[in-house]
PDB file of C-alpha atoms in Angstrom:
ATOM      1  CA  MET A1193      65.534 -34.928  16.790  1.00  0.00           C
ATOM      2  CA  VAL A1194      63.139 -34.616  19.693  1.00  0.00           C
ATOM      3  CA  VAL A1195      59.646 -36.005  20.123  1.00  0.00           C
ATOM      4  CA  GLN A1196      57.351 -34.183  22.549  1.00  0.00           C
ATOM      5  CA  VAL A1197      54.240 -35.671  24.120  1.00  0.00           C
ATOM      6  CA  GLU A1198      52.027 -33.719  26.523  1.00  0.00           C
ATOM      7  CA  LEU A1199      50.336 -35.858  29.142  1.00  0.00           C
ATOM      8  CA  SER A1200      46.584 -35.416  29.373  1.00  0.00           C
ATOM      9  CA  LYS A1201      45.106 -33.978  32.571  1.00  0.00           C
ATOM     10  CA  SER A1202      43.859 -37.436  33.536  1.00  0.00           C
ATOM     11  CA  ASP A1203      47.329 -38.942  32.922  1.00  0.00           C
ATOM     12  CA  THR A1204      48.893 -36.208  35.064  1.00  0.00           C
ATOM     13  CA  LEU A1205      46.410 -36.888  37.871  1.00  0.00           C
ATOM     14  CA  GLU A1206      47.130 -40.627  37.657  1.00  0.00           C
ATOM     15  CA  LEU A1207      50.884 -39.945  37.655  1.00  0.00           C
ATOM     16  CA  GLU A1208      50.477 -37.785  40.770  1.00  0.00           C
ATOM     17  CA  THR A1209      48.546 -40.616  42.446  1.00  0.00           C
ATOM     18  CA  ASN A1210      51.312 -43.084  41.551  1.00  0.00           C
ATOM     19  CA  SER A1211      54.076 -40.687  42.612  1.00  0.00           C
ATOM     20  CA  PRO A1212      53.251 -38.707  45.763  1.00  0.00           C
ATOM     21  CA  GLU A1213      56.699 -37.052  45.550  1.00  0.00           C
ATOM     22  CA  ILE A1214      55.907 -35.547  42.142  1.00  0.00           C
ATOM     23  CA  LYS A1215      52.460 -34.486  43.412  1.00  0.00           C
ATOM     24  CA  LYS A1216      54.103 -32.730  46.369  1.00  0.00           C
ATOM     25  CA  PHE A1217      56.615 -31.060  44.034  1.00  0.00           C
ATOM     26  CA  ILE A1218      53.854 -29.856  41.672  1.00  0.00           C
ATOM     27  CA  MET A1219      51.857 -28.490  44.632  1.00  0.00           C
ATOM     28  CA  TRP A1220      54.946 -26.573  45.769  1.00  0.00           C
ATOM     29  CA  LEU A1221      55.531 -25.220  42.250  1.00  0.00           C
ATOM     30  CA  ASP A1222      51.867 -24.212  41.890  1.00  0.00           C
ATOM     31  CA  GLY A1223      52.050 -22.370  45.219  1.00  0.00           C
ATOM     32  CA  LEU A1224      54.911 -20.104  44.181  1.00  0.00           C
ATOM     33  CA  ASN A1225      54.199 -16.452  43.423  1.00  0.00           C
ATOM     34  CA  GLY A1226      57.177 -16.064  41.109  1.00  0.00           C
ATOM     35  CA  ARG A1227      60.188 -17.719  39.628  1.00  0.00           C
ATOM     36  CA  PRO A1228      62.224 -19.816  42.078  1.00  0.00           C
ATOM     37  CA  THR A1229      65.987 -19.421  42.116  1.00  0.00           C
ATOM     38  CA  LEU A1230      68.129 -22.141  40.597  1.00  0.00           C
ATOM     39  CA  ASN A1231      69.570 -22.958  44.040  1.00  0.00           C
ATOM     40  CA  ILE A1232      66.084 -23.526  45.457  1.00  0.00           C
ATOM     41  CA  LEU A1233      65.118 -25.712  42.487  1.00  0.00           C
ATOM     42  CA  GLU A1234      68.262 -27.773  42.946  1.00  0.00           C
ATOM     43  CA  ARG A1235      67.545 -28.304  46.664  1.00  0.00           C
ATOM     44  CA  LYS A1236      63.903 -29.234  46.008  1.00  0.00           C
ATOM     45  CA  LEU A1237      64.870 -31.749  43.323  1.00  0.00           C
ATOM     46  CA  LEU A1238      67.536 -33.272  45.580  1.00  0.00           C
ATOM     47  CA  ASP A1239      64.878 -33.742  48.288  1.00  0.00           C
ATOM     48  CA  LEU A1240      62.643 -35.808  45.989  1.00  0.00           C
ATOM     49  CA  ASN A1241      62.570 -39.551  46.555  1.00  0.00           C
ATOM     50  CA  ILE A1242      60.831 -40.762  43.404  1.00  0.00           C
ATOM     51  CA  ASP A1243      59.943 -44.420  42.872  1.00  0.00           C
ATOM     52  CA  LEU A1244      60.467 -45.039  39.165  1.00  0.00           C
ATOM     53  CA  LYS A1245      57.933 -47.907  39.209  1.00  0.00           C
ATOM     54  CA  GLY A1246      55.153 -45.359  39.744  1.00  0.00           C
ATOM     55  CA  LEU A1247      56.226 -43.602  36.547  1.00  0.00           C
ATOM     56  CA  GLU A1248      56.707 -46.608  34.239  1.00  0.00           C
ATOM     57  CA  LYS A1249      53.522 -45.949  32.270  1.00  0.00           C
ATOM     58  CA  TYR A1250      54.796 -42.443  31.432  1.00  0.00           C
ATOM     59  CA  LEU A1251      58.354 -43.370  30.477  1.00  0.00           C
ATOM     60  CA  ARG A1252      58.017 -43.157  26.730  1.00  0.00           C
ATOM     61  CA  TYR A1253      60.950 -43.473  24.369  1.00  0.00           C
ATOM     62  CA  THR A1254      61.432 -42.987  20.661  1.00  0.00           C
ATOM     63  CA  ASP A1255      63.961 -44.374  18.205  1.00  0.00           C
ATOM     64  CA  ASN A1256      64.143 -40.948  16.526  1.00  0.00           C
ATOM     65  CA  GLY A1257      66.125 -38.862  19.016  1.00  0.00           C
ATOM     66  CA  TYR A1258      64.877 -38.533  22.582  1.00  0.00           C
ATOM     67  CA  GLN A1259      61.403 -38.001  24.022  1.00  0.00           C
ATOM     68  CA  ARG A1260      60.067 -35.139  26.184  1.00  0.00           C
ATOM     69  CA  ASN A1261      57.033 -36.289  28.188  1.00  0.00           C
ATOM     70  CA  VAL A1262      55.486 -33.051  29.473  1.00  0.00           C
ATOM     71  CA  ILE A1263      53.827 -33.625  32.849  1.00  0.00           C
ATOM     72  CA  LYS A1264      52.640 -30.075  33.431  1.00  0.00           C
ATOM     73  CA  LYS A1265      53.223 -26.669  31.903  1.00  0.00           C
ATOM     74  CA  THR A1266      52.103 -23.342  33.389  1.00  0.00           C
ATOM     75  CA  GLU A1267      53.165 -19.759  32.767  1.00  0.00           C
ATOM     76  CA  ASN A1268      55.796 -20.189  35.528  1.00  0.00           C
ATOM     77  CA  TYR A1269      57.244 -23.633  34.883  1.00  0.00           C
ATOM     78  CA  GLU A1270      57.386 -26.742  32.723  1.00  0.00           C
ATOM     79  CA  LEU A1271      57.888 -30.179  34.305  1.00  0.00           C
ATOM     80  CA  VAL A1272      59.078 -32.882  31.898  1.00  0.00           C
ATOM     81  CA  LEU A1273      60.161 -36.518  32.059  1.00  0.00           C
ATOM     82  CA  ILE A1274      62.838 -36.818  29.390  1.00  0.00           C
ATOM     83  CA  CYS A1275      63.737 -40.301  28.197  1.00  0.00           C
ATOM     84  CA  TRP A1276      66.790 -41.254  26.167  1.00  0.00           C
ATOM     85  CA  LYS A1277      67.811 -44.584  24.720  1.00  0.00           C
ATOM     86  CA  ALA A1278      71.506 -45.450  24.556  1.00  0.00           C
ATOM     87  CA  GLY A1279      73.475 -43.002  22.404  1.00  0.00           C
ATOM     88  CA  GLN A1280      70.754 -40.336  22.150  1.00  0.00           C
ATOM     89  CA  LYS A1281      71.551 -36.670  22.841  1.00  0.00           C
ATOM     90  CA  THR A1282      70.211 -33.157  22.611  1.00  0.00           C
ATOM     91  CA  PRO A1283      71.681 -30.691  20.154  1.00  0.00           C
ATOM     92  CA  ILE A1284      74.066 -28.151  21.675  1.00  0.00           C
ATOM     93  CA  HIS A1285      71.725 -25.464  22.989  1.00  0.00           C
ATOM     94  CA  ASN A1286      71.051 -22.721  25.502  1.00  0.00           C
ATOM     95  CA  HIS A1287      67.927 -21.934  27.541  1.00  0.00           C
ATOM     96  CA  ASN A1288      67.345 -18.369  26.472  1.00  0.00           C
ATOM     97  CA  GLY A1289      65.334 -16.851  29.343  1.00  0.00           C
ATOM     98  CA  SER A1290      64.767 -20.068  31.326  1.00  0.00           C
ATOM     99  CA  ASP A1291      66.594 -21.807  34.123  1.00  0.00           C
ATOM    100  CA  CYS A1292      66.853 -25.587  33.863  1.00  0.00           C
ATOM    101  CA  ALA A1293      67.399 -28.120  36.612  1.00  0.00           C
ATOM    102  CA  PHE A1294      66.998 -31.862  36.358  1.00  0.00           C
ATOM    103  CA  LEU A1295      67.121 -34.882  38.609  1.00  0.00           C
ATOM    104  CA  VAL A1296      68.537 -38.120  37.211  1.00  0.00           C
ATOM    105  CA  LEU A1297      66.055 -40.913  37.916  1.00  0.00           C
ATOM    106  CA  GLU A1298      67.687 -43.750  35.955  1.00  0.00           C
ATOM    107  CA  GLY A1299      70.939 -44.134  34.034  1.00  0.00           C
ATOM    108  CA  VAL A1300      73.855 -41.732  33.765  1.00  0.00           C
ATOM    109  CA  SER A1301      73.394 -38.282  32.239  1.00  0.00           C
ATOM    110  CA  THR A1302      76.366 -36.598  30.583  1.00  0.00           C
ATOM    111  CA  GLU A1303      76.426 -32.811  30.325  1.00  0.00           C
ATOM    112  CA  SER A1304      78.900 -31.272  27.891  1.00  0.00           C
ATOM    113  CA  ILE A1305      79.417 -27.560  28.570  1.00  0.00           C
ATOM    114  CA  TYR A1306      80.404 -25.087  25.866  1.00  0.00           C
ATOM    115  CA  GLU A1307      81.626 -21.516  25.598  1.00  0.00           C
ATOM    116  CA  ILE A1308      81.944 -19.175  22.664  1.00  0.00           C
ATOM    117  CA  LYS A1309      85.425 -17.723  22.190  1.00  0.00           C
ATOM    118  CA  SER A1310      86.399 -15.697  19.152  1.00  0.00           C
ATOM    119  CA  GLU A1311      83.083 -16.597  17.533  1.00  0.00           C
ATOM    120  CA  ARG A1312      83.843 -20.336  17.859  1.00  0.00           C
ATOM    121  CA  LEU A1313      82.185 -22.906  20.079  1.00  0.00           C
ATOM    122  CA  PHE A1314      84.453 -24.840  22.453  1.00  0.00           C
ATOM    123  CA  ASN A1315      83.705 -27.740  24.789  1.00  0.00           C
ATOM    124  CA  THR A1316      85.076 -26.554  28.131  1.00  0.00           C
ATOM    125  CA  ASN A1317      83.886 -29.258  30.517  1.00  0.00           C
ATOM    126  CA  THR A1318      82.017 -32.544  30.751  1.00  0.00           C
ATOM    127  CA  ARG A1319      80.137 -33.742  33.832  1.00  0.00           C
ATOM    128  CA  ARG A1320      78.410 -37.040  34.556  1.00  0.00           C
ATOM    129  CA  TYR A1321      75.360 -37.306  36.810  1.00  0.00           C
ATOM    130  CA  SER A1322      74.144 -40.541  38.408  1.00  0.00           C
ATOM    131  CA  PRO A1323      70.690 -41.365  39.796  1.00  0.00           C
ATOM    132  CA  GLY A1324      69.760 -38.999  42.622  1.00  0.00           C
ATOM    133  CA  GLU A1325      72.055 -36.215  41.388  1.00  0.00           C
ATOM    134  CA  VAL A1326      70.898 -32.858  40.048  1.00  0.00           C
ATOM    135  CA  CYS A1327      72.238 -30.779  37.178  1.00  0.00           C
ATOM    136  CA  ALA A1328      71.315 -27.091  37.308  1.00  0.00           C
ATOM    137  CA  ALA A1329      71.997 -24.792  34.343  1.00  0.00           C
ATOM    138  CA  ASP A1330      71.766 -20.992  34.433  1.00  0.00           C
ATOM    139  CA  GLU A1331      70.174 -19.103  31.544  1.00  0.00           C
ATOM    140  CA  PRO A1332      73.373 -18.251  29.697  1.00  0.00           C
ATOM    141  CA  ASP A1333      74.748 -21.795  29.831  1.00  0.00           C
ATOM    142  CA  ILE A1334      75.361 -23.587  26.544  1.00  0.00           C
ATOM    143  CA  HIS A1335      75.314 -27.358  26.874  1.00  0.00           C
ATOM    144  CA  ARG A1336      74.359 -30.755  25.506  1.00  0.00           C
ATOM    145  CA  ILE A1337      72.800 -33.584  27.483  1.00  0.00           C
ATOM    146  CA  SER A1338      73.523 -37.093  26.284  1.00  0.00           C
ATOM    147  CA  ASN A1339      73.125 -40.737  27.182  1.00  0.00           C
ATOM    148  CA  ASP A1340      76.583 -42.149  26.567  1.00  0.00           C
ATOM    149  CA  GLU A1341      75.751 -45.442  28.282  1.00  0.00           C
ATOM    150  CA  ASP A1342      74.328 -48.751  27.013  1.00  0.00           C
ATOM    151  CA  SER A1343      71.136 -48.421  29.073  1.00  0.00           C
ATOM    152  CA  ASN A1344      68.168 -46.035  29.151  1.00  0.00           C
ATOM    153  CA  LEU A1345      68.325 -42.605  30.773  1.00  0.00           C
ATOM    154  CA  VAL A1346      65.429 -40.844  32.526  1.00  0.00           C
ATOM    155  CA  ASN A1347      65.613 -37.299  33.881  1.00  0.00           C
ATOM    156  CA  LEU A1348      62.953 -35.152  35.553  1.00  0.00           C
ATOM    157  CA  HIS A1349      63.482 -31.649  34.093  1.00  0.00           C
ATOM    158  CA  LEU A1350      62.112 -28.408  35.462  1.00  0.00           C
ATOM    159  CA  TYR A1351      62.269 -25.267  33.312  1.00  0.00           C
ATOM    160  CA  SER A1352      61.409 -21.939  34.890  1.00  0.00           C
ATOM    161  CA  PRO A1353      59.791 -20.192  33.131  1.00  0.00           C
ATOM    162  CA  PRO A1354      58.820 -22.778  30.471  1.00  0.00           C
ATOM    163  CA  LEU A1355      61.321 -23.295  27.705  1.00  0.00           C
ATOM    164  CA  THR A1356      59.983 -21.250  24.796  1.00  0.00           C
ATOM    165  CA  GLU A1357      63.074 -19.860  23.142  1.00  0.00           C
ATOM    166  CA  TYR A1358      66.482 -21.401  22.805  1.00  0.00           C
ATOM    167  CA  LYS A1359      69.341 -21.351  20.388  1.00  0.00           C
ATOM    168  CA  ILE A1360      70.747 -24.471  18.793  1.00  0.00           C
ATOM    169  CA  TYR A1361      74.444 -24.341  17.948  1.00  0.00           C
ATOM    170  CA  LYS A1362      76.254 -26.213  15.198  1.00  0.00           C
ATOM    171  CA  ASP A1363      78.076 -29.294  16.328  1.00  0.00           C
ATOM    172  CA  GLU A1364      81.824 -28.963  16.734  1.00  0.00           C
TER     173      GLU A1364
END
């Protein structure tokens, strides 16, 4: 289960004041004329030096699944702070029509990658990402993100264009 909260405009402005790196990133995103490539998104996220203390007020968690804290959503992108408690995970899903890249801000993010073979879903790889690392997933990728650790996990996700359609797959 996922809980989604959209930050108000005043909360977003306050967050930008508390995190100049996110403000700079949003200004760059707003200045684009089209969809950035996944490689560019990955480089931009890797260049961010975000102080988590400036975001504490916006790090919201839920006991029922994980929480998506939407910072800003336009027709070209969606910027989201996603917070997981220990043991929480997304369903297995794709990003039908959207690229996804995220920067790990706190904790360790585990990405399980899947492929469909002979109409069956198979886990083909698992990767772990530590703070400061970026995971970038192309449109056709099928994956699950999970917090397999005993501490909280916070990722800054960028979807381009915004995530509107996706397919959820049955668990193995």
